[in-house]
Tab-separated table of C-alpha atoms in Angstrom:
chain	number	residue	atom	x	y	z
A	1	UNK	CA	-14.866	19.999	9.761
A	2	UNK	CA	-13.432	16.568	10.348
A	3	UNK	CA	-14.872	14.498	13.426
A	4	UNK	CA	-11.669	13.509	15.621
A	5	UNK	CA	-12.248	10.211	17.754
A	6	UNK	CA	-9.502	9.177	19.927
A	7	UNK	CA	-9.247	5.862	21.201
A	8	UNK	CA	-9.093	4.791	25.268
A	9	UNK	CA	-5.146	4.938	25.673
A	10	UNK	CA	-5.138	3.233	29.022
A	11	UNK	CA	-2.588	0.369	29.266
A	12	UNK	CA	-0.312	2.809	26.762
A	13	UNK	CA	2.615	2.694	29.074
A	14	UNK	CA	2.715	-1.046	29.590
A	15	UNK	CA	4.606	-3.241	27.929
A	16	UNK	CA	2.887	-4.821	24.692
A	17	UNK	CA	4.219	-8.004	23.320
A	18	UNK	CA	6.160	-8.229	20.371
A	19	UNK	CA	4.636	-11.248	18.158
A	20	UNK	CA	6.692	-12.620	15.638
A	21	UNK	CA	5.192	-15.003	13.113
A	22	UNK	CA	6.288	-18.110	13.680
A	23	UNK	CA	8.234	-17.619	17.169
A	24	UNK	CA	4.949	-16.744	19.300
A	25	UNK	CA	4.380	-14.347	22.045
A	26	UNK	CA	8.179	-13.004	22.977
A	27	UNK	CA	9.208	-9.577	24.210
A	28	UNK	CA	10.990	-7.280	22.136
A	29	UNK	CA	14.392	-6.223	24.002
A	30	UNK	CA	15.952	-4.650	20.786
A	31	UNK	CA	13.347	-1.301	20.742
A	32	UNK	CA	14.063	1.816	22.666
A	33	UNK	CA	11.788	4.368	22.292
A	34	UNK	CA	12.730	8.066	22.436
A	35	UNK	CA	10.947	9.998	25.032
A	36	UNK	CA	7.647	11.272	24.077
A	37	UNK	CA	7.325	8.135	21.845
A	38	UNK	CA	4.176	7.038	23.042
A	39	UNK	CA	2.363	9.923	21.937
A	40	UNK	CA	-0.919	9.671	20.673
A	41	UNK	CA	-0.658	10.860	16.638
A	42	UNK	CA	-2.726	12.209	14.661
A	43	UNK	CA	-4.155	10.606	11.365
A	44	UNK	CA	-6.226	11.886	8.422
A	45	UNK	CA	-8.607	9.188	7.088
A	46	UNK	CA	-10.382	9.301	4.171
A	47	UNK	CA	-13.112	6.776	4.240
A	48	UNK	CA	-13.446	7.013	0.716
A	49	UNK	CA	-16.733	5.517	-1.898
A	50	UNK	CA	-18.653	2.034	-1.648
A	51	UNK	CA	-17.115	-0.245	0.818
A	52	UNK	CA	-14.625	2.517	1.943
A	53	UNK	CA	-16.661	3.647	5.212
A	54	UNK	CA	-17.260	0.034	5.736
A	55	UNK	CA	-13.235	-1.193	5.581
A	56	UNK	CA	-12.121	2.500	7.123
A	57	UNK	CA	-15.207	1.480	10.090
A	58	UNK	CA	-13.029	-1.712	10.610
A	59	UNK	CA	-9.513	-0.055	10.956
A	60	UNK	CA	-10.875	2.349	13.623
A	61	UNK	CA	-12.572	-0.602	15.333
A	62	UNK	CA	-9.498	-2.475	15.728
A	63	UNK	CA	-7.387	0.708	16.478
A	64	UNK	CA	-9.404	0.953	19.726
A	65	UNK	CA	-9.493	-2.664	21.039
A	66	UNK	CA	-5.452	-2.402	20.656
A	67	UNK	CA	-5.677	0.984	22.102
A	68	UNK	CA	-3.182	2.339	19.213
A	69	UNK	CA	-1.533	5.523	20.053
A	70	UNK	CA	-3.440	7.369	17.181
A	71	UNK	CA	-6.590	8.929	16.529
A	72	UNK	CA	-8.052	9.736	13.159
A	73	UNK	CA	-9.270	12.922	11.794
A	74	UNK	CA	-12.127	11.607	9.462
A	75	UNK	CA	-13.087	13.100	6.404
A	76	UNK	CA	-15.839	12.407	3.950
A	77	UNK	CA	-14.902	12.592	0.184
A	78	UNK	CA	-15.739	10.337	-2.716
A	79	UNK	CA	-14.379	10.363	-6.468
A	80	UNK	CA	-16.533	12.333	-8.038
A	81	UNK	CA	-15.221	15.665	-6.589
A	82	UNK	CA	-13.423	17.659	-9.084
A	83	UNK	CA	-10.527	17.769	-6.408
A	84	UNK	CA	-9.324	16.732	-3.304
A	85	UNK	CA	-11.057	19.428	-0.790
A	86	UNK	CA	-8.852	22.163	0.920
A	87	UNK	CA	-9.244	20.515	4.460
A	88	UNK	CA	-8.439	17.192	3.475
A	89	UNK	CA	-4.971	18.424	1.770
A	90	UNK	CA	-4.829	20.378	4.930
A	91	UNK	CA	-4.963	18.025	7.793
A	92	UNK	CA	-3.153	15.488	5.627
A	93	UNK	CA	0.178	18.097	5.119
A	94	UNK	CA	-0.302	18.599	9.255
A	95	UNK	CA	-0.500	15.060	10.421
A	96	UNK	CA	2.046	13.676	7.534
A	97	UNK	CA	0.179	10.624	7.272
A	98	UNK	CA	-3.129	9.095	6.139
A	99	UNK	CA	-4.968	6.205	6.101
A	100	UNK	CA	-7.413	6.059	3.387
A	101	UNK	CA	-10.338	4.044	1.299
A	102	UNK	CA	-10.699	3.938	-2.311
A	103	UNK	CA	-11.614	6.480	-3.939
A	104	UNK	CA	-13.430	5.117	-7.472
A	105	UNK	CA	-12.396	7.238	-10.676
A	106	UNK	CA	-14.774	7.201	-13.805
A	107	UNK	CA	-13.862	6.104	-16.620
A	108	UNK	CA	-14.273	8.870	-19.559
A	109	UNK	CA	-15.553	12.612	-18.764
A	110	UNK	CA	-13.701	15.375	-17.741
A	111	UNK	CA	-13.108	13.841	-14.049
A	112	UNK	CA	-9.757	13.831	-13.230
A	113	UNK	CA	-8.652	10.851	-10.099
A	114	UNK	CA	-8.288	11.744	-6.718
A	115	UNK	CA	-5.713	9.630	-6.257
A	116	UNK	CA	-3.499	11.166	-9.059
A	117	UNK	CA	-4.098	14.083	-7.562
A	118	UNK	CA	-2.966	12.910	-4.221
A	119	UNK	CA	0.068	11.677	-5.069
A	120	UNK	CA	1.153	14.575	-7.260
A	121	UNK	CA	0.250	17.447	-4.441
A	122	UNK	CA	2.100	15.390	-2.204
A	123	UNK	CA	4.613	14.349	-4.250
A	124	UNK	CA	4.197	10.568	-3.056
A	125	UNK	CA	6.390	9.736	-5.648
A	126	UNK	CA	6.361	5.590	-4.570
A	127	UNK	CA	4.004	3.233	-4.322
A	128	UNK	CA	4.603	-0.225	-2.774
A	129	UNK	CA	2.424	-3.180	-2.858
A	130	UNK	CA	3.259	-6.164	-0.733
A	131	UNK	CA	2.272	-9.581	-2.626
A	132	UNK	CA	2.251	-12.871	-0.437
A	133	UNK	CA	0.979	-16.074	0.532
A	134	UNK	CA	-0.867	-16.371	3.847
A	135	UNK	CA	-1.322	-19.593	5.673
A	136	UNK	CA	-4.554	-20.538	5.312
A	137	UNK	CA	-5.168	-19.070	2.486
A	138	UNK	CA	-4.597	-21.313	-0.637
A	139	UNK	CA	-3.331	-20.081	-3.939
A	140	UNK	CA	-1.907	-21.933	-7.301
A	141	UNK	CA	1.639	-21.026	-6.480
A	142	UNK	CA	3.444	-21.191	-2.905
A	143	UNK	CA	6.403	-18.956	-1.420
A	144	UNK	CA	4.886	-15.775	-3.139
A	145	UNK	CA	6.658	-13.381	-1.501
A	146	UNK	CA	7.036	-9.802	-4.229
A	147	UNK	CA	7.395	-5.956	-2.979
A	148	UNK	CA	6.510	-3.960	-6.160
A	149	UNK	CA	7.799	-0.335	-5.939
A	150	UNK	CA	6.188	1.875	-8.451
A	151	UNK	CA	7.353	5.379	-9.996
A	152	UNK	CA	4.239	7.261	-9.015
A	153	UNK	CA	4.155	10.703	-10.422
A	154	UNK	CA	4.526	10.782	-14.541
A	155	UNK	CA	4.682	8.165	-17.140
A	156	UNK	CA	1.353	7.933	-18.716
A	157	UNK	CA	-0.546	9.101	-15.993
A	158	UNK	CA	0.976	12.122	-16.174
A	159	UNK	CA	-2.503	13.195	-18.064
A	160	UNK	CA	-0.714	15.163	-20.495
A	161	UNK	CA	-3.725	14.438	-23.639
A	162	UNK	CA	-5.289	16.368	-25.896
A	163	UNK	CA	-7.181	15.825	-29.565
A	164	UNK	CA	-4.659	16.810	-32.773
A	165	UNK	CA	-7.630	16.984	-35.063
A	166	UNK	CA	-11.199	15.223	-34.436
A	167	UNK	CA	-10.416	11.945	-33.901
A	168	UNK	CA	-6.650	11.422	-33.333
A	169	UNK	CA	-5.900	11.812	-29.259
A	170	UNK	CA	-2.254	12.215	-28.401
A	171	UNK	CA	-1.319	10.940	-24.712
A	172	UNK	CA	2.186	12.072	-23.977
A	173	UNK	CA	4.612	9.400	-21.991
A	174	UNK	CA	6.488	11.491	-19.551
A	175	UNK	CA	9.813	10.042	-17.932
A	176	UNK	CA	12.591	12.025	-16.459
A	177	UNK	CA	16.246	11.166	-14.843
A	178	UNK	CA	15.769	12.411	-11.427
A	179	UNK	CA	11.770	10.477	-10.952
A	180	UNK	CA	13.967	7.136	-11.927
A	181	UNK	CA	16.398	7.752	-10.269
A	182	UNK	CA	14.581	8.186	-7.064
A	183	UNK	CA	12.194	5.540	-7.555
A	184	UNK	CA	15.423	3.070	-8.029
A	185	UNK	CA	16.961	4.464	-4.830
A	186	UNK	CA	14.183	3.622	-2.957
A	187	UNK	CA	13.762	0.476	-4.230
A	188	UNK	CA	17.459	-0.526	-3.341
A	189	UNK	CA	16.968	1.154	-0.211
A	190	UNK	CA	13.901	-0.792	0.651
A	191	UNK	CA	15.906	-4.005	-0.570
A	192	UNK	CA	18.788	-3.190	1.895
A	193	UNK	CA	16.876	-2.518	4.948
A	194	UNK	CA	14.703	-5.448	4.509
A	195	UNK	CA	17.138	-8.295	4.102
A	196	UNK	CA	16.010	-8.885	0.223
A	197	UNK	CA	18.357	-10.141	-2.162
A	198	UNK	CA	17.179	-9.295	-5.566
A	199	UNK	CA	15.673	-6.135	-7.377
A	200	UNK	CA	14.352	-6.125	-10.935
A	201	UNK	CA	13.555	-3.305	-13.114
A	202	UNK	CA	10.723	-3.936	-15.306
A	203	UNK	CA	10.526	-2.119	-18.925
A	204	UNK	CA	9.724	-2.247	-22.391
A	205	UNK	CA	12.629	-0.666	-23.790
A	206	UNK	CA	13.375	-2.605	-26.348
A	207	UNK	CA	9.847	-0.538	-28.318
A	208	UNK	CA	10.280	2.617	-26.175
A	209	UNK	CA	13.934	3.195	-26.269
A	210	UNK	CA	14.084	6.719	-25.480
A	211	UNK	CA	11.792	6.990	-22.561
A	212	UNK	CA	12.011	3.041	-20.804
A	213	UNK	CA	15.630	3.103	-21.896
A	214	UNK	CA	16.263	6.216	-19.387
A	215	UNK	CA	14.701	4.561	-16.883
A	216	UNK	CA	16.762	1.015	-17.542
A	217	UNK	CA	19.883	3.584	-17.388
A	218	UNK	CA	18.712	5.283	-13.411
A	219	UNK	CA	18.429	1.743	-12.250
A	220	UNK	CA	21.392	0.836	-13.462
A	221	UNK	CA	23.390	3.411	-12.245
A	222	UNK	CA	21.497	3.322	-8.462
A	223	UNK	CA	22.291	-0.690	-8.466
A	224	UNK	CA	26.111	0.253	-9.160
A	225	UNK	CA	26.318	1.450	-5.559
A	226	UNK	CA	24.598	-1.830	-4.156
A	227	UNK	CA	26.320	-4.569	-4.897
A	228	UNK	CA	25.593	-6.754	-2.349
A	229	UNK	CA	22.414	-6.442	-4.274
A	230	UNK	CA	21.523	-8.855	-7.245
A	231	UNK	CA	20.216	-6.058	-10.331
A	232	UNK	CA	17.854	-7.852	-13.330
A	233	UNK	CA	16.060	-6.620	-15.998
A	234	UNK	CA	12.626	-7.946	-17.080
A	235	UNK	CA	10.876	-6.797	-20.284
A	236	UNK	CA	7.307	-6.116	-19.171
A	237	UNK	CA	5.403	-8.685	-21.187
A	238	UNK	CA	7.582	-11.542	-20.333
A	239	UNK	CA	7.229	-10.112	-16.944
A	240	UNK	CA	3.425	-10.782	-16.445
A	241	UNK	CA	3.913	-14.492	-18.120
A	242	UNK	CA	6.612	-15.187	-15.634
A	243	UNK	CA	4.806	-14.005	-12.966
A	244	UNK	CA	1.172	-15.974	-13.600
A	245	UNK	CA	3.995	-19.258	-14.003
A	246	UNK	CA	6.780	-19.029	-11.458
A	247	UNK	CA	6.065	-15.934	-9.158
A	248	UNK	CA	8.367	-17.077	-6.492
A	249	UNK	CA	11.454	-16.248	-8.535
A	250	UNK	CA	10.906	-12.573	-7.972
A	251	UNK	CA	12.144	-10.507	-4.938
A	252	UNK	CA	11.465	-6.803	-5.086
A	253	UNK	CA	10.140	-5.279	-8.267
A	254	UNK	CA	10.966	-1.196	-9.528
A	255	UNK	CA	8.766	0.046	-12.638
A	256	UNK	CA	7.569	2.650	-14.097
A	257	UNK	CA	4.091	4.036	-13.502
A	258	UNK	CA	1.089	2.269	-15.606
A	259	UNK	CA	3.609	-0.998	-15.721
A	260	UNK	CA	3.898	-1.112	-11.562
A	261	UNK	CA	0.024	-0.838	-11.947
A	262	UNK	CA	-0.674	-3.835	-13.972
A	263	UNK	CA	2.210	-6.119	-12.300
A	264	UNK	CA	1.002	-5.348	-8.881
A	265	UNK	CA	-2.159	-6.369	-9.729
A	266	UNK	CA	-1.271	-9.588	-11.405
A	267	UNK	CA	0.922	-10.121	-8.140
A	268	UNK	CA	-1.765	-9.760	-5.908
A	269	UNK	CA	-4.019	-11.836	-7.675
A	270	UNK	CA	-1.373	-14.948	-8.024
A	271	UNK	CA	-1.029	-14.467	-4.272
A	272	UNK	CA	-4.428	-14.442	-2.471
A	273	UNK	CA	-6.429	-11.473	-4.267
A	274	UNK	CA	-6.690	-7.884	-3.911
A	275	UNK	CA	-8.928	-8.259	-0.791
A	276	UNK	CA	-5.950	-9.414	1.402
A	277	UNK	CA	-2.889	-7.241	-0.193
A	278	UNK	CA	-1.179	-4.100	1.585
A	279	UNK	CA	-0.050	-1.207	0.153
A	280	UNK	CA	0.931	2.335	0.896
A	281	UNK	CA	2.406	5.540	-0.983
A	282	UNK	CA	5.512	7.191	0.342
A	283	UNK	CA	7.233	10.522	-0.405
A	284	UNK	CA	10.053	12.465	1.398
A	285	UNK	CA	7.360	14.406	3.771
A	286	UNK	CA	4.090	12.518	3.646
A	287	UNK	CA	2.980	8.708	3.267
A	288	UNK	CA	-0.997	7.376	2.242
A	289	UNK	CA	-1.987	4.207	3.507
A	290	UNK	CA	-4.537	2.477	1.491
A	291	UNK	CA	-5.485	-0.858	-0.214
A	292	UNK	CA	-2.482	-2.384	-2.289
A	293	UNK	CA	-4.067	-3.233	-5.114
A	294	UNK	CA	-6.604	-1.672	-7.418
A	295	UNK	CA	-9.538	-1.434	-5.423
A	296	UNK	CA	-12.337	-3.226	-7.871
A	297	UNK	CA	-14.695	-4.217	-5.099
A	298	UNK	CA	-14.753	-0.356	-4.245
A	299	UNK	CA	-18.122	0.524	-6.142
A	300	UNK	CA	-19.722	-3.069	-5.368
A	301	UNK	CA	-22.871	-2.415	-4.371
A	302	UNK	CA	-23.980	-5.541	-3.361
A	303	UNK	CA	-21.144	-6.275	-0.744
A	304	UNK	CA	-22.110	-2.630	0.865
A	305	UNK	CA	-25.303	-3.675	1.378
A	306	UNK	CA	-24.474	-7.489	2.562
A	307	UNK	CA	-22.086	-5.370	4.261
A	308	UNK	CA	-19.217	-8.456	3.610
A	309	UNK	CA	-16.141	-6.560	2.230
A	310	UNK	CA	-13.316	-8.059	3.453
A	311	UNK	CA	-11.064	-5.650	5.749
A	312	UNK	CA	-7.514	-7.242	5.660
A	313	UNK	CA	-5.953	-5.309	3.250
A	314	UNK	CA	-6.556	-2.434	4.734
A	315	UNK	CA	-5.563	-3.593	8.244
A	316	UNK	CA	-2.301	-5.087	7.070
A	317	UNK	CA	-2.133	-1.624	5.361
A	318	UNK	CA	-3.147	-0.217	9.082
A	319	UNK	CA	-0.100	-2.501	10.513
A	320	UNK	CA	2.409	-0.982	8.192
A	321	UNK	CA	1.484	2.508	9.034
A	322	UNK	CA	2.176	2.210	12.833
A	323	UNK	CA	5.592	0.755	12.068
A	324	UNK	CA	5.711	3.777	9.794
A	325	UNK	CA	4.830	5.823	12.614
A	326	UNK	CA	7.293	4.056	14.840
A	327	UNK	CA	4.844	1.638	16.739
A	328	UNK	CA	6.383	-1.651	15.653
A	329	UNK	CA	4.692	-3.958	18.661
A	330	UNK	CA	1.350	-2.496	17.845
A	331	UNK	CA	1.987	-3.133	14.788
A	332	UNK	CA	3.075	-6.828	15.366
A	333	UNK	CA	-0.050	-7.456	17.409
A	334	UNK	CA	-2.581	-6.600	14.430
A	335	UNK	CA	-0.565	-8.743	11.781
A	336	UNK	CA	0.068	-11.558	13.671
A	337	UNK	CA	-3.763	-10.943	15.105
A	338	UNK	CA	-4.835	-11.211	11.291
A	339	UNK	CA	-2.881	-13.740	10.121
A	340	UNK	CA	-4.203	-15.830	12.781
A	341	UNK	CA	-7.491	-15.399	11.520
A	342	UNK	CA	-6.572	-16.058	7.958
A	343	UNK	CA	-4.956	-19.598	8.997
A	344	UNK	CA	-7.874	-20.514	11.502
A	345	UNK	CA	-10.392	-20.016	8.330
A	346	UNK	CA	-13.277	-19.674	10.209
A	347	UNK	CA	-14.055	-15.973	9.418
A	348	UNK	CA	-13.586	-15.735	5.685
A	349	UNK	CA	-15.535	-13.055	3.452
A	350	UNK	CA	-16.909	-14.059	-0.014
A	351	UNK	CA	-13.349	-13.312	-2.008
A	352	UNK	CA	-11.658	-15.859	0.068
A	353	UNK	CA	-14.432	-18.592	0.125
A	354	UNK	CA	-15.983	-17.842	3.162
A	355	UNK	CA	-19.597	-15.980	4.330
A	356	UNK	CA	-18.568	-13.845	6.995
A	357	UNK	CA	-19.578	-10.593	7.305
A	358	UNK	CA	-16.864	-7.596	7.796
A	359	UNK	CA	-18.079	-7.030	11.033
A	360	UNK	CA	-17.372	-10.702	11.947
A	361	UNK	CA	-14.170	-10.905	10.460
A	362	UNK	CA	-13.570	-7.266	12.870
A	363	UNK	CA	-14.499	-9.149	15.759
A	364	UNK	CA	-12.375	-12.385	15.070
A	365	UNK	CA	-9.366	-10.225	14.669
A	366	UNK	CA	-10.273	-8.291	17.844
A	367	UNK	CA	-10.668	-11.316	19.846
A	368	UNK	CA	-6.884	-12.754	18.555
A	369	UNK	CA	-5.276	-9.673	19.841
A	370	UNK	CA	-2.898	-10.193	22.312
């Protein structure tokens, strides 16, 4: 059964500030809430292997100093599991939403990933990863600033392998009209209702005609009925070199699936590391929130033990969720509260230069709440 805490909701009715970065503590007068609004929700959480409990632990922390109209319904489950357990899928279909840790997926053996399965149960059929410089935090490059939307159901993760004859595997690729053409949609969509100018479609069509080339043509159709939107095209190699030299001159991103994997990561690397990046995956019923980018610290033994992972992805992920859940000034409060942080650069875990603990970095972000 999962343990439910729910946070002190006192002060729920009052008005929270709305911080915007840059402008400082003003009061939204642009939100109305519907009636009932304020309603505590309901979360799953999945505090997933290695640091997960320790990053998950952090998220909760925070959610109750804010006193965030949600509480979680926690749920132990780690990547060795044949499959997601019935209760998990449960609560998650229920509540619509979940917050989760990573969830490590070895390499080899007849393990399939929990996350694959995840997303293809739930038919989260986008992932988005949020790349960007944060003050404080230096980088090589500056004005980093890339949303990369990822096709999140088939391609070659569609795990559709078997052995011809001993020693020749066959992995099939697996694209279809209507997963591209969804994908692009959102992507455009996303562009629209958050004031970007430019989406590019990354592919390597030009080898894999057949199968990146009906993906070039969904895109190309969806960005025929934006065209206040600037449509590009970015072969996938020249892709990664462009980003590691000029990232800045990329906007919002739409690939396939194992591409949107490795360009995420290179994205989230250029701007700050993976420690730091936000991500979530969204279908038409349910969204995941979770780490942006691959999770490599996950199994890192060491920084359990030091207990010194570094929580901001996950609470940047935390931030989106509540606007996803229609919270936006709670939401405000724990970005701006962690971007403060960030530019202060006093509580810094080993990934970013610093020594601080997670717990410490918790408590810094607690104490910038406004």
């Amino acid at each position: 059964m999962a343990r439910r805490t729910l946070p002190i909701l006192k002060q729920l009715c009052a008005r929270s500030p709305s911080l915007s970065p840059g402008l400082g503590s003003t009061r939204s007068v642009t939100y109305m809430p519907r009636p009932g609004d304020g309603a505590p929700r309901p979360v799953t959480l999945i505090a997933g292997d290695g640091i997960g409990p320790l990053v998950t632990g952090a998220v909760e922390q925070v959610m109750d100093a804010m006193h965030a109209p949600v509480y979680f319904e926690r749920f132990e489950c780690n990547g060795e599991m044949k499959s997601v357990p019935p209760e998990v899928m449960d609560s998650i279909k229920k509540n619509k939403v979940c917050l989760k840790g990573g969830l490590m997926t070895p390499v080899g053996g007849g393990v399939s990933s929990l996350n694959v399965q995840l997303r293809k149960e739930l038919d989260l059929f986008a992932s988005l990863v949020i790349c960007f410089n944060l003050p404080g935090l230096p980088t090589r490059h500056e004005n980093v600033d890339i949303v990369v939307i990822r096709e999140n159901t088939e391609g070659e993760y569609a795990g559709l392998e078997h052995e011809v004859v001993p020693g020749v595997v066959e992995s099939l690729k697996v694209i279809t009209k209507f997963c591209s053409e969804r994908v692009a949609k959102y992507a455009f969509e996303y562009a629209y209702l958050n004031n970007r100018k430019t989406v590019t479609a990354v592919h390597k069509a030009n080898i894999m005609k057949l199968a990146d080339g009906l993906f070039l043509e969904s895109c190309r159709e969806v960005a025929s009925n934006y065209p206040s939107i600037k449509y590009n095209e970015i072969i996938v190699d020249n892709c990664c070199m462009q980003l590691v030299s000029k990232p800045e001159q990329f906007d919002v991103m739409v690939t396939p699936n194992l591409y949107g994997n490795l360009v995420a990561n290179t994205a989230a690397g250029i701007a700050g590391g993976t420690g730091v990046m936000p991500g979530g995956n969204v279908g038409a019923d349910h969204a995941i929130f979770e780490q942006g980018a691959s999770a490599g610290n996950v199994g890192n033994q060491k920084l359990v033990e030091q207990k010194k992972a570094n929580p901001v992805a996950l609470l940047l992920s935390s931030a989106m969720m509540l606007r996803h859940l229609q919270f936006p000034s709670f939401a405000d409060r724990l970005e701006t509260a962690v971007k403060r942080v960030i530019s202060e650069g006093k509580f810094m875990t080993k990934d970013l230069g610093g020594t601080s603990t997670t717990q410490e970095v918790v408590d810094a972000v607690i104490a910038n709440l406004d």
